[in-house]
Coordinates of C-alpha atoms in Angstrom, one line a residue:
M1 CA -9.9 9.2 14.9
K2 CA -7.3 11.0 12.7
K3 CA -4.1 9.2 11.9
P4 CA -0.8 10.4 13.4
V5 CA 1.4 12.1 10.8
A6 CA 5.1 11.4 10.1
F7 CA 6.9 14.1 8.2
A8 CA 10.4 13.5 6.6
V9 CA 12.2 16.6 5.5
A10 CA 15.7 16.8 4.1
A11 CA 17.7 19.1 1.9
H12 CA 17.8 17.5 -1.6
P13 CA 16.0 14.9 -3.7
D14 CA 17.3 11.4 -2.7
D15 CA 18.5 12.5 0.9
I16 CA 15.2 11.1 2.4
E17 CA 15.6 8.0 0.2
F18 CA 19.1 7.3 1.5
M19 CA 18.8 8.5 5.1
M20 CA 15.1 8.2 6.3
A21 CA 12.9 6.1 4.0
G22 CA 13.4 2.9 5.8
T23 CA 12.0 4.6 9.0
L24 CA 9.2 6.3 7.0
L25 CA 8.1 3.0 5.5
L26 CA 7.9 1.5 8.8
L27 CA 5.9 4.2 10.1
G28 CA 3.6 4.1 7.3
Q29 CA 3.0 0.2 8.0
A30 CA 2.3 1.2 11.7
G31 CA -0.6 3.6 10.4
Y32 CA 1.1 6.9 10.2
E33 CA -0.1 9.3 7.4
L34 CA 3.2 10.0 5.6
H35 CA 4.6 13.3 4.3
M36 CA 8.1 14.0 2.3
M37 CA 9.8 17.3 1.7
N38 CA 13.0 18.3 0.1
L39 CA 13.8 21.8 1.0
C40 CA 16.0 22.3 -2.1
N41 CA 14.9 21.4 -5.8
G42 CA 18.1 19.6 -7.0
S43 CA 19.3 22.4 -9.3
C44 CA 23.0 21.5 -8.7
G45 CA 22.4 17.7 -8.8
T46 CA 24.4 17.2 -12.2
A47 CA 27.3 18.6 -14.2
L48 CA 25.7 17.3 -17.5
E49 CA 22.1 18.9 -17.7
D50 CA 20.8 22.5 -17.6
R51 CA 19.2 23.8 -14.7
E52 CA 15.5 23.3 -15.7
S53 CA 16.0 19.9 -16.9
I54 CA 17.8 18.5 -13.8
I55 CA 15.2 20.3 -11.5
A56 CA 12.3 18.6 -13.5
R57 CA 13.9 15.3 -13.4
R58 CA 14.8 15.3 -9.7
T59 CA 11.3 16.6 -8.7
E60 CA 9.9 13.8 -10.6
E61 CA 12.2 11.2 -9.0
A62 CA 11.1 12.7 -5.5
R63 CA 7.4 12.6 -6.4
E64 CA 7.9 8.8 -7.4
A65 CA 9.7 8.0 -4.3
A66 CA 6.9 9.5 -2.4
R67 CA 4.4 7.5 -4.4
V68 CA 6.2 4.3 -3.8
L69 CA 6.2 5.1 -0.1
G70 CA 2.6 6.1 0.0
A71 CA 3.6 9.8 1.3
V72 CA 2.3 13.2 0.4
F73 CA 4.8 15.1 -1.8
H74 CA 5.5 18.7 -0.8
E75 CA 7.2 21.1 -3.3
P76 CA 10.8 22.3 -2.8
L77 CA 11.4 25.8 -1.5
V78 CA 14.8 26.9 -2.6
D79 CA 17.5 26.1 -5.1
D80 CA 20.4 23.9 -4.0
L81 CA 23.0 25.7 -2.1
D82 CA 20.3 28.5 -1.5
L83 CA 19.2 27.1 1.8
F84 CA 20.1 29.3 4.5
Y85 CA 19.0 29.5 8.1
E86 CA 17.1 32.8 7.7
P87 CA 13.6 34.2 8.6
K88 CA 12.0 34.0 5.2
T89 CA 13.0 30.3 4.7
I90 CA 11.9 29.3 8.2
S91 CA 8.4 31.2 7.6
R92 CA 8.0 29.3 4.4
A93 CA 8.9 26.0 6.0
G94 CA 6.7 27.0 9.0
A95 CA 3.6 27.2 6.8
V96 CA 4.2 23.6 5.6
V97 CA 4.8 22.3 9.1
R98 CA 1.5 24.0 10.2
D99 CA -0.2 22.4 7.3
V100 CA 1.1 19.0 8.0
A101 CA 0.8 19.2 11.7
P102 CA 3.1 16.2 12.2
S103 CA 3.5 14.2 15.4
I104 CA 6.8 12.6 14.3
L105 CA 9.5 14.6 12.3
L106 CA 12.4 13.1 10.7
V107 CA 15.2 15.5 10.0
P108 CA 18.8 15.5 8.9
S109 CA 21.8 15.3 11.3
P110 CA 23.0 18.3 12.9
Q111 CA 26.5 17.3 12.1
D112 CA 27.2 16.7 8.3
Y113 CA 29.5 17.4 5.7
M114 CA 27.3 19.5 3.7
E115 CA 25.8 22.9 4.9
D116 CA 22.6 22.3 2.9
H117 CA 22.0 19.1 5.1
V118 CA 22.7 20.9 8.4
N119 CA 20.6 23.9 7.3
A120 CA 17.6 21.8 6.4
G121 CA 17.7 20.2 10.0
R122 CA 17.9 23.7 11.5
V123 CA 15.2 25.4 9.3
I124 CA 12.7 22.6 9.9
V125 CA 13.3 22.0 13.6
T126 CA 12.8 25.8 14.1
A127 CA 9.7 25.9 12.1
A128 CA 8.3 23.0 14.1
F129 CA 9.3 24.6 17.3
C130 CA 7.2 27.8 16.1
R131 CA 4.3 25.9 14.8
G132 CA 2.1 26.8 17.8
M133 CA 3.2 30.4 18.2
R134 CA 0.5 32.6 17.4
N135 CA 2.8 35.6 16.6
F136 CA 5.2 33.6 14.5
P137 CA 4.3 34.8 10.7
T138 CA 4.4 32.1 8.1
I139 CA 4.5 32.4 4.3
P140 CA 1.8 32.0 3.3
P141 CA -0.2 32.8 6.5
R142 CA -1.4 29.7 8.2
P143 CA -3.1 29.3 11.8
P144 CA -0.9 27.9 14.7
V145 CA -1.4 24.3 15.4
A146 CA -1.2 22.6 18.8
G147 CA 0.1 19.1 19.7
D148 CA 3.6 17.5 20.5
V149 CA 6.0 16.6 17.8
T150 CA 8.9 14.3 18.4
V151 CA 12.0 15.0 16.2
Y152 CA 14.4 12.2 15.1
H153 CA 17.6 13.1 13.6
A154 CA 19.0 10.8 10.9
L155 CA 22.7 9.8 10.9
P156 CA 24.9 12.0 8.9
W157 CA 25.5 11.1 5.3
G158 CA 28.4 8.5 5.3
C159 CA 28.4 7.9 9.1
A160 CA 30.9 10.8 9.4
T161 CA 31.0 14.1 11.0
A162 CA 31.5 17.3 9.0
C163 CA 35.2 16.8 9.5
A164 CA 35.1 13.3 8.1
A165 CA 35.4 11.6 11.6
P166 CA 33.5 8.4 11.7
C167 CA 30.5 8.3 14.0
A168 CA 28.1 5.6 15.3
P169 CA 24.4 6.2 16.3
D170 CA 25.3 6.7 20.0
S171 CA 28.4 8.7 19.6
L172 CA 26.5 11.8 18.6
R173 CA 24.7 12.4 21.9
T174 CA 25.2 15.5 23.6

């Protein structure tokens, strides 16, 4: 019998580590196959290093975090601040979701101070929603996958809404 799969997806290198790694670790201990993906490459993660250096360093840090957690690492799709809720990005993320075929998806909060975080959640939730749609094109093409996926949203960074109002886990229910 195939192991169930948990997939943590966030915007930037270190977002998973700060907001989802504990849950991912527990899922691994419960027998889940683990996968991790930062949709952005960390290109704006410093004021000191050049673009290529910071991307290389942040990617290596993310790979090491995946190794420590026992997770499969998936390459980023876009530069920092280039993560938009648009068809091409959703199609690219959709191919990864179809490849991974998660039963649990860990994503950022829909309320956060940073658009990349919010957009990461929106993009990956839509990609998961379309995973079984035959006529939804992915880049590269991947066949649709069936099966349920449960989506869990992390708390926003700093436990605050986009307007800096403090929030607790149960306060974000709609």
